[in-house]
XYZ file of C-alpha atoms in Angstrom:
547
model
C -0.902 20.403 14.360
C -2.816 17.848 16.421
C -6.127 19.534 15.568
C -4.883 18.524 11.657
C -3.694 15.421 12.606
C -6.951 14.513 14.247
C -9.206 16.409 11.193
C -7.556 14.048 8.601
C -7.752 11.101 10.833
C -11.686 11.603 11.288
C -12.530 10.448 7.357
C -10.568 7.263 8.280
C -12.246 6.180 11.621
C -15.807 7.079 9.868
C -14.831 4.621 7.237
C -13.329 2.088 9.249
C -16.809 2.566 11.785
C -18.908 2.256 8.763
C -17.139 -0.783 7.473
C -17.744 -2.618 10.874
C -21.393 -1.676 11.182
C -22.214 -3.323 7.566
C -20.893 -6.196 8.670
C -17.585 -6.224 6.878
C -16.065 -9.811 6.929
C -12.685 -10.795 4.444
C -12.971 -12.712 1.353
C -10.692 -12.939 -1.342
C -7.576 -11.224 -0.914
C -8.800 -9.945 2.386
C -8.883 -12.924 3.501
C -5.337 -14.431 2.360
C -4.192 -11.568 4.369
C -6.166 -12.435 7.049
C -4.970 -16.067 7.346
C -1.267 -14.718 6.657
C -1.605 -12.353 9.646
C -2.962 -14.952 11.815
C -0.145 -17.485 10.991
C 2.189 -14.304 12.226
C 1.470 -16.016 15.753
C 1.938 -19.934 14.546
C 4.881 -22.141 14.029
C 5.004 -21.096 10.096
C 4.950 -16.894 10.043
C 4.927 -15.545 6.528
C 8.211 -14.754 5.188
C 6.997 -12.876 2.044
C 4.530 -10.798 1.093
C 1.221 -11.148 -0.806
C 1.069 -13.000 -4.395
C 1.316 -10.940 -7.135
C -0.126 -11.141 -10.619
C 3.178 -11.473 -12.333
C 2.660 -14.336 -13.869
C 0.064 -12.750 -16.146
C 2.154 -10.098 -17.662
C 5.986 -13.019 -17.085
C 5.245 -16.311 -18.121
C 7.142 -18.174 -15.902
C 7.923 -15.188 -13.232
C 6.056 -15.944 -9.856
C 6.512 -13.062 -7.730
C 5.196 -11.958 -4.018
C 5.255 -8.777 -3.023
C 8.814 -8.084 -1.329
C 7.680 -8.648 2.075
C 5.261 -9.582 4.969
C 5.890 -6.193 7.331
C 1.784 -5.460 6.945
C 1.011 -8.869 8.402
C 3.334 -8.690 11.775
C 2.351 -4.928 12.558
C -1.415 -6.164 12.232
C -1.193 -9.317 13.815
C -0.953 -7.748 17.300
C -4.983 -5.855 17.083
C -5.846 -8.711 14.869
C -5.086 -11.013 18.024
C -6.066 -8.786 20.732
C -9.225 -8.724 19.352
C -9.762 -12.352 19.141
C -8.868 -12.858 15.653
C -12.071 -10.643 14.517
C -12.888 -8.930 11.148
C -13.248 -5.453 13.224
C -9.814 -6.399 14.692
C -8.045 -6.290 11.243
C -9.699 -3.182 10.298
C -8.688 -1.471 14.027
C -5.106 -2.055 13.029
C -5.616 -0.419 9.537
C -7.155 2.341 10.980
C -3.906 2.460 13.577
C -1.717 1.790 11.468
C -3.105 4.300 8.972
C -3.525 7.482 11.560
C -0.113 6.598 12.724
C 0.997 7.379 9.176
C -1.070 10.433 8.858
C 0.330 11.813 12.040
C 4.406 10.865 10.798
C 3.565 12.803 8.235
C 2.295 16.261 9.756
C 4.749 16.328 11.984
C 7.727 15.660 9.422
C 6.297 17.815 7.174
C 6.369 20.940 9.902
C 9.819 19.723 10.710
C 11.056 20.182 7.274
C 9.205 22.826 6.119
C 7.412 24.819 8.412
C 3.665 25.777 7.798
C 4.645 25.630 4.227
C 5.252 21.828 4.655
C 2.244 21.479 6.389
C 0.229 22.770 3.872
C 2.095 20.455 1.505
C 1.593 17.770 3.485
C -2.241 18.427 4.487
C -3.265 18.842 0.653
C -1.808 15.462 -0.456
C -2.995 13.889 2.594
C -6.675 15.210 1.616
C -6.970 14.775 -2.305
C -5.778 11.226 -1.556
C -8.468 10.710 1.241
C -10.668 11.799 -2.146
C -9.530 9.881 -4.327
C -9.601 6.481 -2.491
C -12.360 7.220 -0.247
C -12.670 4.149 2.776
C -10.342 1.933 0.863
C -6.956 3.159 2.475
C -8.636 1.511 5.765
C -9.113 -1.454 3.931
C -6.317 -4.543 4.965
C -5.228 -5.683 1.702
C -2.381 -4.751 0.505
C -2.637 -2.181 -2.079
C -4.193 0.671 0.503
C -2.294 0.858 3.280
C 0.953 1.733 2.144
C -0.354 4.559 -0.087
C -0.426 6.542 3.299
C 3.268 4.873 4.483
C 4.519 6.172 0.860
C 3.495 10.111 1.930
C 5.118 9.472 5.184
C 8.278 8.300 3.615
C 8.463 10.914 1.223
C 8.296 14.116 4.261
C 10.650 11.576 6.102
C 13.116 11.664 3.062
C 12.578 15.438 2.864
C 13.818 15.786 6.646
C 16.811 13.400 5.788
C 17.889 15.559 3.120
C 17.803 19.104 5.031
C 20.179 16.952 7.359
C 17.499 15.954 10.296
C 18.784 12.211 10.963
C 16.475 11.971 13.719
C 14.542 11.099 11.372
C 16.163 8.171 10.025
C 14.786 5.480 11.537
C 11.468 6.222 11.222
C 12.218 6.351 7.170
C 13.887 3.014 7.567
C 10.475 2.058 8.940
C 7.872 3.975 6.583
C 9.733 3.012 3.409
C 9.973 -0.627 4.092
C 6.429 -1.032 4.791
C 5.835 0.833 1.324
C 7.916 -1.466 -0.364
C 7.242 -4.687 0.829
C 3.421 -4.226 0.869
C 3.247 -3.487 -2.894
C 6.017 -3.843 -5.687
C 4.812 -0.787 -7.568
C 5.990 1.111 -4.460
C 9.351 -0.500 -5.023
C 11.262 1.925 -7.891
C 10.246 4.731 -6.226
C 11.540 4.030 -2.636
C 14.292 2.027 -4.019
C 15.768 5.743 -5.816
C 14.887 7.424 -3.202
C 16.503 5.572 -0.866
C 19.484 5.507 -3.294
C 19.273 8.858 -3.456
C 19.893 9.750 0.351
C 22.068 6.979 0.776
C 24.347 8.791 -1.857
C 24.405 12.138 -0.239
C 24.679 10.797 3.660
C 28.128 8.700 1.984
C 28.998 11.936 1.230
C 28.092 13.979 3.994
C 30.033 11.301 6.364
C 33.337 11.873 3.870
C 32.718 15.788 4.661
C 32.177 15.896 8.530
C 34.526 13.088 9.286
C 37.463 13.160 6.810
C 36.881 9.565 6.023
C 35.054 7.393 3.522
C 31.784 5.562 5.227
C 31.662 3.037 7.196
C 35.020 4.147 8.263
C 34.377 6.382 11.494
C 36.795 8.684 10.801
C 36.549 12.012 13.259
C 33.778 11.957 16.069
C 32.760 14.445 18.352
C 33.799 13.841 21.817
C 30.876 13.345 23.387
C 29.104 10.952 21.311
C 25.874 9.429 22.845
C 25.896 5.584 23.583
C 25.001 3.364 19.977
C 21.873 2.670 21.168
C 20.897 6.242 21.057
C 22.378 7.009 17.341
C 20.157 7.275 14.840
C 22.224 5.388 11.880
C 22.381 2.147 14.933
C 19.270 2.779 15.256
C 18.049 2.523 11.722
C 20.520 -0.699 10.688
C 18.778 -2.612 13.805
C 15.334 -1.639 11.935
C 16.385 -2.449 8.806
C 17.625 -5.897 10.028
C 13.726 -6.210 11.446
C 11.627 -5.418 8.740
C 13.798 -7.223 6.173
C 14.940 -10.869 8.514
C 11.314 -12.814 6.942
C 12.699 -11.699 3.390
C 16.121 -12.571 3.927
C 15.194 -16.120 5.365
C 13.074 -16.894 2.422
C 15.798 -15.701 0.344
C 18.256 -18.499 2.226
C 15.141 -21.572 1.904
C 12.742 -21.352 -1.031
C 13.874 -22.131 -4.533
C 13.447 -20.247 -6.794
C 14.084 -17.007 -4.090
C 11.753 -14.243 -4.373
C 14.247 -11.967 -5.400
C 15.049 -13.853 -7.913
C 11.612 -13.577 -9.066
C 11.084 -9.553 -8.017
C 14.068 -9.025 -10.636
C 13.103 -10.676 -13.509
C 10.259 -7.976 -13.414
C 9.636 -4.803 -15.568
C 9.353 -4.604 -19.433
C 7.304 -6.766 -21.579
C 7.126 -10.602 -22.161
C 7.190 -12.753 -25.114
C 5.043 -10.661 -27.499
C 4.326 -8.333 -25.346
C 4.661 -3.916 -25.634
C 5.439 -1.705 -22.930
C 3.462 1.604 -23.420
C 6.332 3.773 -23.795
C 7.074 7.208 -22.000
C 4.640 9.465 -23.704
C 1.698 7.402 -22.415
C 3.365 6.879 -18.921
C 3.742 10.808 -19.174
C -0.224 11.224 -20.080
C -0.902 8.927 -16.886
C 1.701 10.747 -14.817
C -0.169 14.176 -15.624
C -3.958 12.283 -14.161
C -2.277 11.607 -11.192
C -0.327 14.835 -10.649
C -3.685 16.588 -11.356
C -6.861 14.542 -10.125
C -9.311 16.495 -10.476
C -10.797 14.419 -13.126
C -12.214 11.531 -11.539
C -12.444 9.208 -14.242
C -9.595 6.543 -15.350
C -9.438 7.155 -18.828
C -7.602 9.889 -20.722
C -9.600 11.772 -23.449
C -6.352 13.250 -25.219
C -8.572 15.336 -27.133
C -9.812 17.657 -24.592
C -8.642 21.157 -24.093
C -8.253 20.691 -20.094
C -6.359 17.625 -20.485
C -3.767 19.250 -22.709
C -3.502 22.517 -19.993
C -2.876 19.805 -17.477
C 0.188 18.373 -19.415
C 1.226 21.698 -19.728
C 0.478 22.750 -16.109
C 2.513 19.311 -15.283
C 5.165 20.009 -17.531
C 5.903 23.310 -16.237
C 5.830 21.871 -12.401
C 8.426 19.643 -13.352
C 10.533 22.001 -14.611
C 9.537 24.736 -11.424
C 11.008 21.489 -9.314
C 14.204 21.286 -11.272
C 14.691 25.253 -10.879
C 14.170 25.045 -7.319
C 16.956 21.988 -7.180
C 19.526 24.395 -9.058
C 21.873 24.588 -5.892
C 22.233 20.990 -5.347
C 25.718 21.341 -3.814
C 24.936 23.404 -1.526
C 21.857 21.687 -0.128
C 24.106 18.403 -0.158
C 27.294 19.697 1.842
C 25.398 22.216 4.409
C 21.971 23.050 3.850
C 19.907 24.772 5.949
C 15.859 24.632 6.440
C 15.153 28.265 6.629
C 16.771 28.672 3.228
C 16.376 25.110 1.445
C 13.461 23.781 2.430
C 12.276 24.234 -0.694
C 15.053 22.937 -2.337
C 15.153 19.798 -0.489
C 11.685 18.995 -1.405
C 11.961 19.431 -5.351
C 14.961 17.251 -5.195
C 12.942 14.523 -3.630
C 9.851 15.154 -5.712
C 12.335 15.115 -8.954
C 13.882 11.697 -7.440
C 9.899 10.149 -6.894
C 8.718 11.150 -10.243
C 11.658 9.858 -12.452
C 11.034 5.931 -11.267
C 7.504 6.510 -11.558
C 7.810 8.104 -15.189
C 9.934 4.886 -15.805
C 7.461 2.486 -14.190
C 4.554 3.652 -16.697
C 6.745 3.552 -19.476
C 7.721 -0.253 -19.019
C 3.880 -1.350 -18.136
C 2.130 -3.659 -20.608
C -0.916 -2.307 -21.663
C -2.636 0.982 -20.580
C -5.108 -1.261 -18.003
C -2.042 -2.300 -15.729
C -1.143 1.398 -15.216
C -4.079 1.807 -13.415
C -1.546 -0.191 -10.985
C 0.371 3.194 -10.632
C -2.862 4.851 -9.003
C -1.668 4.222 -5.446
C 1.406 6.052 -6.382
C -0.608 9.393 -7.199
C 0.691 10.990 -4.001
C 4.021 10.888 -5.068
C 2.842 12.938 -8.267
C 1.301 15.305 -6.165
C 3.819 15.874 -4.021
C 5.619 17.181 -7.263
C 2.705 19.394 -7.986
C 2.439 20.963 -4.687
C 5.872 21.428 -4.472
C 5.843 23.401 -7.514
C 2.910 25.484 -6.598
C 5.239 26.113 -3.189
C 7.505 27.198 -5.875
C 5.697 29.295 -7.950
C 4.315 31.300 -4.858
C 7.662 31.973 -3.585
C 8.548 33.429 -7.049
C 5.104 35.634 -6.789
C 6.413 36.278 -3.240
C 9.932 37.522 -4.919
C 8.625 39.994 -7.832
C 5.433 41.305 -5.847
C 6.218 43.984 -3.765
C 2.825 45.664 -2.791
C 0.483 44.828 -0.474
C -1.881 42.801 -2.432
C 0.822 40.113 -2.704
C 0.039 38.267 0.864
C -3.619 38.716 -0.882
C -3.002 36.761 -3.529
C -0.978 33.917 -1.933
C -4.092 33.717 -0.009
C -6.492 33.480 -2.821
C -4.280 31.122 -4.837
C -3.807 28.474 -2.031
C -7.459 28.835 -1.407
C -8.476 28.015 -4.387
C -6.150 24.802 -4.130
C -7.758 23.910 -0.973
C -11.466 24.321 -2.342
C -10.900 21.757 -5.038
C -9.348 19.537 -3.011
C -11.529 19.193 0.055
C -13.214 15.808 -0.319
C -16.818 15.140 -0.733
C -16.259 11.852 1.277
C -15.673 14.157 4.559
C -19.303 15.508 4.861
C -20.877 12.218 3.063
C -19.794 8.606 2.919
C -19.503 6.448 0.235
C -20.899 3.312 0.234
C -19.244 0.350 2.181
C -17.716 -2.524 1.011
C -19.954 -4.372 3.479
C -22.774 -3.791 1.012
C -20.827 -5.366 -2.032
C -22.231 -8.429 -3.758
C -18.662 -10.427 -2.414
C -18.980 -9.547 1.009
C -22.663 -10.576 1.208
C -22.023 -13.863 -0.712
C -19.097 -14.785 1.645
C -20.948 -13.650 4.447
C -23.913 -15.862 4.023
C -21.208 -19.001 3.968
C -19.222 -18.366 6.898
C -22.331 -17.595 8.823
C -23.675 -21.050 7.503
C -20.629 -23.036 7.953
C -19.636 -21.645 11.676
C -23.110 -22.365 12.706
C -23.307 -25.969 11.609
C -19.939 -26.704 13.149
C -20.627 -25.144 16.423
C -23.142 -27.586 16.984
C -20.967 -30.279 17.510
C -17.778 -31.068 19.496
C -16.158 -32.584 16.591
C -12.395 -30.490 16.619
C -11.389 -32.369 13.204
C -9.245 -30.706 10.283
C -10.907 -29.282 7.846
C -10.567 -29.359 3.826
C -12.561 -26.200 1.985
C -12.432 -26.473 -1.466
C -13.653 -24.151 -4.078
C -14.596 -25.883 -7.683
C -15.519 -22.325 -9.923
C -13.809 -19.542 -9.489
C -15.728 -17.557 -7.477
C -15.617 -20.047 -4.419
C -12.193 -20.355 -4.877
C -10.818 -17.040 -4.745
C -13.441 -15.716 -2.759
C -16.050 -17.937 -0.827
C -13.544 -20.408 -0.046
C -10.482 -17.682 1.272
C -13.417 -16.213 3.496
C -14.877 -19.576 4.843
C -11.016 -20.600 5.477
C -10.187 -16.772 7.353
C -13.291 -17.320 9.568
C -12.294 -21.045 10.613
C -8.585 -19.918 11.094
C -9.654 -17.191 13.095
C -11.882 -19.579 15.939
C -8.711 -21.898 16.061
C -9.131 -24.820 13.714
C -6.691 -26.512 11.913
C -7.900 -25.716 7.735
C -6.271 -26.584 4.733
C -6.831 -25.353 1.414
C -5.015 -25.717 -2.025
C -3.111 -22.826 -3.923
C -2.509 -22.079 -7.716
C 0.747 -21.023 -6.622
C 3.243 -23.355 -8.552
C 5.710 -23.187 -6.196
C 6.812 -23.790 -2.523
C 6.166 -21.120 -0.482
C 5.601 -20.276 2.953
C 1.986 -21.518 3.836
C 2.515 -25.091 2.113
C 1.593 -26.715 5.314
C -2.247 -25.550 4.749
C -1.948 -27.180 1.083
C -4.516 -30.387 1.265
C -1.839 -32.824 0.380
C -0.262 -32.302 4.238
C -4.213 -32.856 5.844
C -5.594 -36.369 7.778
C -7.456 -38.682 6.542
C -10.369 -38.007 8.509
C -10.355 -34.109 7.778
C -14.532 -32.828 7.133
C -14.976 -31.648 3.925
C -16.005 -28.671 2.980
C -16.988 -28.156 -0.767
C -17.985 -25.251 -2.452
C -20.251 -25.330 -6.071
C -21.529 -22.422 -8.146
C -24.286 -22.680 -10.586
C -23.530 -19.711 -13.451
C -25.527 -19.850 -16.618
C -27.429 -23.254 -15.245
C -24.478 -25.106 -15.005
C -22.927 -26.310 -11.895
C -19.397 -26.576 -10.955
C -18.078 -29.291 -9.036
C -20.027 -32.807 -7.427
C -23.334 -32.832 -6.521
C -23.957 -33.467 -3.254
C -24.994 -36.882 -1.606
C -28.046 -37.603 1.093
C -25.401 -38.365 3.432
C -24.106 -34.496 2.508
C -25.279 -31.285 4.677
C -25.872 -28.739 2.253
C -27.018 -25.055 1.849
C -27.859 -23.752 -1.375
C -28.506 -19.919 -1.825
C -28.747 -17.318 -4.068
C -26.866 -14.524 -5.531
C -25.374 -12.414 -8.310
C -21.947 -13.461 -10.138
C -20.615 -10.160 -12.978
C -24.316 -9.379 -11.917
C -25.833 -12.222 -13.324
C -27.719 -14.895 -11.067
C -26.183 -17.599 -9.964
C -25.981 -19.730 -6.812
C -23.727 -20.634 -4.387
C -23.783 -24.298 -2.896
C -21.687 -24.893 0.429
C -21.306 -28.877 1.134
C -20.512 -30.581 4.157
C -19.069 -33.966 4.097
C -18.208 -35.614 7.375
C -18.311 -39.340 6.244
């Protein structure tokens, strides 16, 4: 298993290498991250997680992400590395093989070599199918890998294996804080086991949880029990959330619920197109993000998907047993078409209450969980070829079959890589700024505050976040301004709260021969250079003002 462990780790360190030789720096979203990691460290750590784009779909609903967990476990590389671009990537990469390996090893735990195999297909068509972005930091990658984890993690919980618990407590809450999408899915799930461990408890101990009831005589100390074990985690990952929850109005969980269905106006896209979507994801073969209805192999996928579904639910049909004393040697399989049953429902549900068939492409980083349904049911249907073949030819065929899975899965991206962000027109644009603005502050001793502002859109979301990131990251004190409407946790960078004599730093683009912003003065230092903008020219036009 650590030969696999290490085999699927290798596309992910090649990525992450290749990344850091093309001179990967973060801009945009990257960068927000970056500056919210950093502050992990300072006397205001981020108590939620990333901004979300609710406000597009909600008038009026301004939503984070549930929570900051992604920031704290990569603030510790980020630091140790001097607060340098290759130091946020190093903790993706950890972060991500540390994932990879939960997952291997849960998945033998729970279902033998048969789990494995589960676990090493899903682990490789999603390695395919988002190439070197699952190293990348922001915050729709990483916990696509944390969500595979949590899902063999679940499938040990329900073949009884609490060992396991608090590394679920763990996986799960990084998958749902990082990303709301993630949020339905580990929410039922979570719901799920909670259900069957109250009744488990009421079985084994005579009493109704949290009432102890009967215990064996020699218990170990709390600090060794898994359930302990898993409240104290649960109290970790979740304290930033809670504390924003008890100081900002309006609460982010007041925001997170008014989520899901359509605004004003607005039409969700309904369960037969969330089931269309569902079927690309449980079957990604098909690179491409749009669904041609009218093909012959799109239909036999629907079908093929249909009739997992339903393989899943047959497996399930002894519930009770699994849930009062199951055993792995005999419900293995069992236990994991319960929990791929439990995944897909809240995923189904998610597609059918997205607005407009563009936002589903949201649900992409969930595909795992739709091919965890899929492999389950090919687990399924081999067992039942297993059952009614009794000649030699059937170990043969098991063979063949699961070959053939593992031929059209095996990624491209492991024998060639795809080309880096670090090439990308927004990487080279930001890059030429910070390297620009870092080297015309070094030359003086001047340790002032600093303002960046962005006047077009591109230096604000992306220029300015990376300029910002790279002057956070050499310790100066940088404030910038926020569409956010609200208060929220990084207020004290807004530039309302900076001195008077704080150095400017303005940002202008020129798109279509028209400028954004003021023109700079004589007194100004300014660098003017070109690039591409939606792959049109334009120019960029960083401004120093110290006067």
């Amino acid at each position: 298993m650590l030969l696999l462990t290490l085999l699927l780790c290798l596309p992910l360190a090649l990525w992450t290498v290749g990344l850091i030789s093309d001179g990967w720096i973060p801009q945009g979203d990257d960068a927000i991250l970056a500056i919210k990691t950093h502050d992990v460290f300072g006397t205001h750590p981020p108590l939620v997680g990333m901004r979300s784009t609710s406000a597009m779909l909600n008038p009026g609903v301004d939503a984070h992400h549930p929570g900051p967990m992604e920031f704290y476990l990569l603030a510790i590389p980020y630091a140790i590395t001097g607060w340098q671009p290759w130091g946020l990537l190093a903790g993706c990469l950890i972060v991500a093989c540390a994932f990879v390996a939960i997952t291997i090893h849960s998945a033998y735990r729970a279902g033998r070599w048969y789990g494995v195999a589960i676990a090493a297909v899903i682990l490789l068509a999603t390695e395919r199918f988002f190439t070197e972005l699952l190293v990348h930091p922001v915050n729709l990658w990483p916990p696509v890998l944390a969500m595979i984890a949590t899902l063999m993690l679940g499938w040990r919980l329900l073949l009884w294996q609490t060992r396991s618990l608090p590394l679920f407590v763990v996986c799960a809450s990084f998958a749902a804080q990082a990303h709301i999408v993630f949020l339905p899915v580990v929410g039922a799930l979570a719901l799920m086991l909670s259900i069957i461990g109250v009744i488990r408890w009421q079985g084994a101990r005579e009493s109704i949880w949290p009432v102890p009831g009967y215990q064996p005589r020699n218990q170990p100390p709390i600090w060794r029990r898994p359930g302990w074990i898993a409240t104290a985690l649960v109290a970790l990952c979740w304290w930033p959330a809670l504390i924003d929850t008890l100081t900002f109005s309006p609460t982010n969980v007041g925001q997170l619920a008014k989520l899901g269905g359509a605004g004003p106006g607005q039409h969700t896209v309904g369960i037969v197109d969330a089931f269309k979507n569902y079927t690309r994801l449980a079957t990604p073969i098909r690179q491409d993000v749009t669904i041609n209805v009218a093909t012959s192999v799109f239909w036999l996928q629907i079908v093929l998907v249909g009739a997992a579904l339903l393989l899943c639910a047959w497996s399930a049909r002894h519930l009770g047993q699994l849930v009062r004393r199951p055993s792995r040697a005999k419900d293995a399989l069992a236990a994991a078409s319960v929990i791929a049953l439990t995944c897909a429902l809240p995923l189904l549900w998610t597609g059918a209450r997205t607005v407009g068939a563009l936002r589903m492409l949201y649900l992409d980083i969930l595909m795992p969980v739709a091919l965890f349904a899929t492999a389950v049911a090919t687990w399924a249907a081999l067992d039942l070829i297993k059952q009614r073949t009794r000649t030699p030819a059937r170990t043969g065929l098991i063979l063949a079959a699961a070959g053939c899975i593992v031929a059209v899965l095996i990624p491209t991206s492991l024998i060639q890589r795809l080309p880096s962000g670090g090439s990308t027109p927004d990487i080279a644009r930001a890059r030429t700024a910070t390297t620009y603005v870092s080297s015309a502050l070094e030359d003086t001793s001047d340790n002032r505050p600093i303002i960046v502002t962005g006047t077009g859109p591109i230096t604000f979301a992306s220029v300015g976040p990376a300029i910002s990131a790279e002057l956070i990251g050499n310790s100066r004190e940088v404030y910038f301004d926020s569409f956010w409407p609200h208060k929220q946790d990084d207020d004290f960078r807004r530039t309302s709260h900076a001195p008077a004599n704080a150095i400017h730093i303005d940002l202008r683009e020129q798109t279509n021969g028209t400028w954004s912003g003021t023109a700079p003065t004589a007194a100004d230092t300014t660098k003017t250079y070109a690039t591409t903008i939606d792959r049109k020219p334009a120019q960029i036009q960083v401004i120093i003002r110290d006067h």
